Amino acid sequence: MIDRIMHDYAAVAARLPEAAVTRDTRARAMHELSRLGWPRNSDEQWRYTNLRAFERLPAFAPAVLARTGGDAAGLELPPALPGFERLLYINGVRAVPAARAPTQAAVVPGALWPAEQRLGLLCDMFATDVAALQIRGSSAIEVLFVTSAAAAGAACYPRLQLALEPDSQLQLVERHLGAPDAPTLVCASVAVDLGRGAQLTHYRLQQCGLHTVFTDTLSAQLAEEASYRVRQVAIGAASARTSAQVQLAGRGAAFSWQAIAVGRGQQVHDTALKVEHRAPGTRTEEVFRGIADERARIAFSGHIHIAASAPGADARQSLRGLIEGAGAEIDLRPRLEINTDEVKAQHGATTGALDENLMFYLLARGIDRSTARALLKWAFLGDVLRAIELPQLRSAAEHGAAGQLPDIMAIGALT
Amino acid sequence: MTGDTSPAAGTAAPSPLLEIRDLHVKVGGQEVLRGISLIVRSGEVHAIMGPNGSGKSTLAHVLAGRPGYEIISGSAQFEGQDLFALAPEQRARAGLFLGFQYPVEIPGVNNAYLLKAAVNAARRERGLAELDAFEFLSVVRAKIKLMQIDESFLSRGVNEGFSGGEKKRNEILQMLVLEPKLALLDETDSGLDIDALKVVANGINTLRAAERAIVLVTHYQRMLDYVVPDYVHVLARGRIARSGDRTLALELEKRGYDWISEQAAA
């Protein structure tokens, strides 16, 4: 597998744009991936990742090599979000280079991804462009990463680098869309650096088509009193792997991750989230809701590490999975690792079928069984969907999730 | 001893709305109901009383169709049809309502949606046109007011964050909107302060009518000061140990349940 990747890289390396990732960073990433090797399912970190889907991909070379921008013509894009600046990337390249780019920042070489995030190295090697944003003050930005039909059978490497200056605020929407009709890799990486007191609300919607193999690798660093809120909805792709590592480096930094994953058919959604509390008074809230219908597999691994240097930390995890299909599978792995006293920590993880008490309550009101099931599934996802504060985006997320669960569409419970 | 203290057969009594005959039910392998017989006719209010563990809540839940109960023998007819042959949702649509002792919270499903879906399910069953949003609101508004519930609750999740009293008021509101033929109210009075009890009792009394019946399951007599029953039945050890009129409830208030339990054990 590594040989195939290296072969594809050697074929295109000379044509990859220096402006997106420096040649040196690419080379370092290549060597690191070569050293680490391709992950195996026998490794606990990769146990539920659909590695075979990656292995079956026809190519790792990017669909677009020249930094000339993709063609937006003919693409069906979601309506603009009021008050948001839109950045459109097609097949990993900015579609319309901005006449002015006040938020565009210089690309800084990042640290190499750790072994459990090694798919991020692919993006370092092959990236064709980058949305590098330096935020001062208050902003609202929507970054659309669209994979077009032209990318079918190839790969796209969406790349996002964010730096928020102290006390700045950003509402960020990151959406992955597009449905090529042949196996296509979408390999995204996101790096977030929040200065002291900075606040980032990061909405992430993954709505790729069912031929897409999707992976995104995220790292975030929070300074003192910074706040990072992630609201993630994963409903697309044949196979999706999300790996995120968040470091609460400054005193009082707060992180909130609320996510849903809904899979059907033979979809696989696998998320590995690691949060490190390194400073006093840091806070984490993790909420995950997954529904696996038909033969889908959903996995969530939430590892919270509280270092000795983080007294007064507060960490909460609530992970819940709902198995709807006879051949479906859900694996939730909460893990709290605490190395100091005076912390508040709680976690809960449950997987199962719909609650019979709730079901009986609805039946006892005359609601038919299929509507009751649909309502309860909708309720199961409700607390995360309601946390999406932008009405248009919430509606898009709700319709996307309901599209995965046709019985919900039928009951008309959507807002 | 059976619970049949309704007007004797052979008089001009209306046919029974609910007729339970020698019902035996097991829960978790243990026989909890051990031969219950009871007739409830339209227009009547029955109170089922008894100490904890006597089987009174089991009776209400078995009738409503809750899973997990094993009916060993006996029957229950609702308007002449075999109640146990119907799924819980069919029983509800046929006009049987269970008011829960512990109403569940369903965040993400709002009260208005549930109520409207429930009303329209019942209307479809009766061959009536479904209510549109406007008609539904006009029906529900007056009843919300009666139950002293804030209208904003309609857009909240079912029982989400409600206090115990609010949950019980919501149960009665649902009952008022659905207008069942038979309401089984399982310890609706438990956990209510006196003001909430009056509101709930007022709601129940509003529903009293010649064409419907109410069965109150309760541990305490105090609810019966406000909703005066026609008949009182005392359950002990899974059987109706005694039936009478409301004076029986007053006697229980004075003497407790022990004497009846002792008689039942004898």
CSV table of N, CA and C in Angstrom, one decimal, chain B residues 110-167:
chain,number,residue,atom,x,y,z
B,110,ASN,N,-41.5,17.5,20.1
B,110,ASN,CA,-42.2,18.5,20.9
B,110,ASN,C,-43.6,18.1,21.2
B,111,ASN,N,-44.1,18.7,22.2
B,111,ASN,CA,-45.5,18.4,22.7
B,111,ASN,C,-46.5,18.6,21.7
B,112,ALA,N,-46.4,19.7,20.9
B,112,ALA,CA,-47.4,19.9,19.9
B,112,ALA,C,-47.4,18.8,18.9
B,113,TYR,N,-46.3,18.4,18.5
B,113,TYR,CA,-46.2,17.3,17.5
B,113,TYR,C,-46.8,16.0,18.0
B,114,LEU,N,-46.5,15.7,19.2
B,114,LEU,CA,-47.0,14.4,19.8
B,114,LEU,C,-48.5,14.5,19.9
B,115,LEU,N,-49.0,15.6,20.4
B,115,LEU,CA,-50.5,15.8,20.6
B,115,LEU,C,-51.2,15.7,19.3
B,116,LYS,N,-50.7,16.4,18.3
B,116,LYS,CA,-51.4,16.5,17.0
B,116,LYS,C,-51.3,15.1,16.4
B,117,ALA,N,-50.2,14.4,16.4
B,117,ALA,CA,-50.1,13.1,15.8
B,117,ALA,C,-51.1,12.1,16.5
B,118,ALA,N,-51.2,12.3,17.9
B,118,ALA,CA,-52.0,11.4,18.6
B,118,ALA,C,-53.5,11.6,18.3
B,119,VAL,N,-53.9,12.9,18.3
B,119,VAL,CA,-55.3,13.3,18.0
B,119,VAL,C,-55.6,12.8,16.6
B,120,ASN,N,-54.7,13.0,15.6
B,120,ASN,CA,-55.1,12.6,14.3
B,120,ASN,C,-55.1,11.1,14.1
B,121,ALA,N,-54.3,10.4,14.8
B,121,ALA,CA,-54.3,8.9,14.8
B,121,ALA,C,-55.7,8.4,15.2
B,122,ALA,N,-56.2,9.0,16.3
B,122,ALA,CA,-57.5,8.6,16.8
B,122,ALA,C,-58.6,9.0,15.9
B,123,ARG,N,-58.5,10.2,15.2
B,123,ARG,CA,-59.5,10.7,14.3
B,123,ARG,C,-59.5,9.8,13.1
B,124,ARG,N,-58.4,9.4,12.6
B,124,ARG,CA,-58.4,8.5,11.4
B,124,ARG,C,-59.1,7.2,11.7
B,125,GLU,N,-58.8,6.7,13.0
B,125,GLU,CA,-59.5,5.5,13.4
B,125,GLU,C,-61.0,5.6,13.4
B,126,ARG,N,-61.5,6.8,13.7
B,126,ARG,CA,-62.9,7.0,13.8
B,126,ARG,C,-63.5,7.4,12.4
B,127,GLY,N,-62.7,7.5,11.4
B,127,GLY,CA,-63.1,7.9,10.1
B,127,GLY,C,-63.4,9.4,10.0
B,128,LEU,N,-62.7,10.2,10.9
B,128,LEU,CA,-62.9,11.6,10.8
B,128,LEU,C,-61.7,12.2,10.1
B,129,ALA,N,-61.9,13.4,9.6
B,129,ALA,CA,-60.9,14.2,8.9
B,129,ALA,C,-59.8,14.6,9.9
B,130,GLU,N,-58.5,14.6,9.5
B,130,GLU,CA,-57.5,15.0,10.4
B,130,GLU,C,-57.6,16.5,10.7
B,131,LEU,N,-57.2,17.0,11.8
B,131,LEU,CA,-57.2,18.4,12.1
B,131,LEU,C,-56.0,19.0,11.5
B,132,ASP,N,-56.2,20.2,10.9
B,132,ASP,CA,-55.0,20.9,10.4
B,132,ASP,C,-54.4,21.7,11.6
B,133,ALA,N,-53.3,22.4,11.3
B,133,ALA,CA,-52.5,23.0,12.4
B,133,ALA,C,-53.4,24.1,13.1
B,134,PHE,N,-54.3,24.8,12.3
B,134,PHE,CA,-55.1,25.8,12.9
B,134,PHE,C,-56.2,25.2,13.8
B,135,GLU,N,-56.8,24.2,13.3
B,135,GLU,CA,-57.9,23.6,14.1
B,135,GLU,C,-57.3,22.9,15.3
B,136,PHE,N,-56.2,22.3,15.2
B,136,PHE,CA,-55.5,21.7,16.3
B,136,PHE,C,-55.2,22.7,17.4
B,137,LEU,N,-54.7,23.8,17.0
B,137,LEU,CA,-54.3,24.8,18.0
B,137,LEU,C,-55.6,25.3,18.7
B,138,SER,N,-56.6,25.5,18.0
B,138,SER,CA,-57.8,26.0,18.6
B,138,SER,C,-58.4,25.0,19.6
B,139,VAL,N,-58.3,23.7,19.3
B,139,VAL,CA,-58.7,22.7,20.3
B,139,VAL,C,-57.8,22.7,21.5
B,140,VAL,N,-56.5,22.8,21.3
B,140,VAL,CA,-55.6,22.6,22.4
B,140,VAL,C,-55.5,23.8,23.3
B,141,ARG,N,-55.7,25.0,22.8
B,141,ARG,CA,-55.5,26.2,23.5
B,141,ARG,C,-56.4,26.2,24.8
B,142,ALA,N,-57.7,25.9,24.6
B,142,ALA,CA,-58.6,26.0,25.7
B,142,ALA,C,-58.2,25.1,26.8
B,143,LYS,N,-57.7,23.9,26.4
B,143,LYS,CA,-57.4,22.9,27.4
B,143,LYS,C,-56.1,23.2,28.1
B,144,ILE,N,-55.2,23.8,27.4
B,144,ILE,CA,-54.0,24.2,28.0
B,144,ILE,C,-54.3,25.2,29.2
B,145,LYS,N,-55.2,26.1,28.9
B,145,LYS,CA,-55.6,27.1,29.8
B,145,LYS,C,-56.3,26.4,31.1
B,146,LEU,N,-57.1,25.5,30.8
B,146,LEU,CA,-57.8,24.8,31.9
B,146,LEU,C,-56.7,24.1,32.8
B,147,MET,N,-55.7,23.6,32.2
B,147,MET,CA,-54.7,22.9,33.0
B,147,MET,C,-53.6,23.8,33.5
B,148,GLN,N,-53.8,25.1,33.3
B,148,GLN,CA,-52.9,26.2,33.8
B,148,GLN,C,-51.5,25.9,33.4
B,149,ILE,N,-51.3,25.6,32.1
B,149,ILE,CA,-50.0,25.3,31.5
B,149,ILE,C,-49.7,26.5,30.5
B,150,ASP,N,-48.5,26.9,30.5
B,150,ASP,CA,-48.1,28.0,29.6
B,150,ASP,C,-48.0,27.5,28.2
B,151,GLU,N,-48.5,28.3,27.3
B,151,GLU,CA,-48.6,27.9,25.9
B,151,GLU,C,-47.3,27.6,25.3
B,152,SER,N,-46.2,28.2,25.8
B,152,SER,CA,-44.9,27.9,25.3
B,152,SER,C,-44.5,26.5,25.4
B,153,PHE,N,-45.2,25.8,26.3
B,153,PHE,CA,-44.8,24.4,26.5
B,153,PHE,C,-45.0,23.5,25.2
B,154,LEU,N,-45.9,24.0,24.3
B,154,LEU,CA,-46.2,23.2,23.1
B,154,LEU,C,-45.0,23.0,22.3
B,155,SER,N,-44.1,24.0,22.3
B,155,SER,CA,-42.9,23.9,21.4
B,155,SER,C,-41.7,23.3,22.2
B,156,ARG,N,-41.9,22.9,23.4
B,156,ARG,CA,-40.9,22.2,24.2
B,156,ARG,C,-41.0,20.7,23.9
B,157,GLY,N,-39.8,20.0,24.2
B,157,GLY,CA,-39.8,18.6,24.1
B,157,GLY,C,-40.8,17.9,25.1
B,158,VAL,N,-41.3,16.8,24.7
B,158,VAL,CA,-42.3,16.1,25.6
B,158,VAL,C,-41.7,15.9,27.0
B,159,ASN,N,-42.3,16.6,27.9
B,159,ASN,CA,-42.0,16.5,29.4
B,159,ASN,C,-40.5,16.9,29.7
B,160,GLU,N,-39.9,17.5,28.7
B,160,GLU,CA,-38.4,17.8,28.9
B,160,GLU,C,-38.2,18.9,29.9
B,161,GLY,N,-37.6,18.5,31.0
B,161,GLY,CA,-37.3,19.4,32.1
B,161,GLY,C,-38.5,19.8,32.9
B,162,PHE,N,-39.6,19.1,32.7
B,162,PHE,CA,-40.8,19.4,33.5
B,162,PHE,C,-40.7,18.9,34.9
B,163,SER,N,-41.3,19.6,35.8
B,163,SER,CA,-41.3,19.2,37.2
B,163,SER,C,-42.3,18.0,37.2
B,164,GLY,N,-42.3,17.3,38.4
B,164,GLY,CA,-43.3,16.2,38.5
B,164,GLY,C,-44.7,16.6,38.3
B,165,GLY,N,-45.1,17.8,38.9
B,165,GLY,CA,-46.4,18.3,38.7
B,165,GLY,C,-46.8,18.6,37.3
B,166,GLU,N,-45.8,19.2,36.6
B,166,GLU,CA,-46.0,19.6,35.2
B,166,GLU,C,-46.2,18.4,34.3
B,167,LYS,N,-45.5,17.3,34.6
B,167,LYS,CA,-45.6,16.1,33.9
B,167,LYS,C,-47.1,15.6,34.0
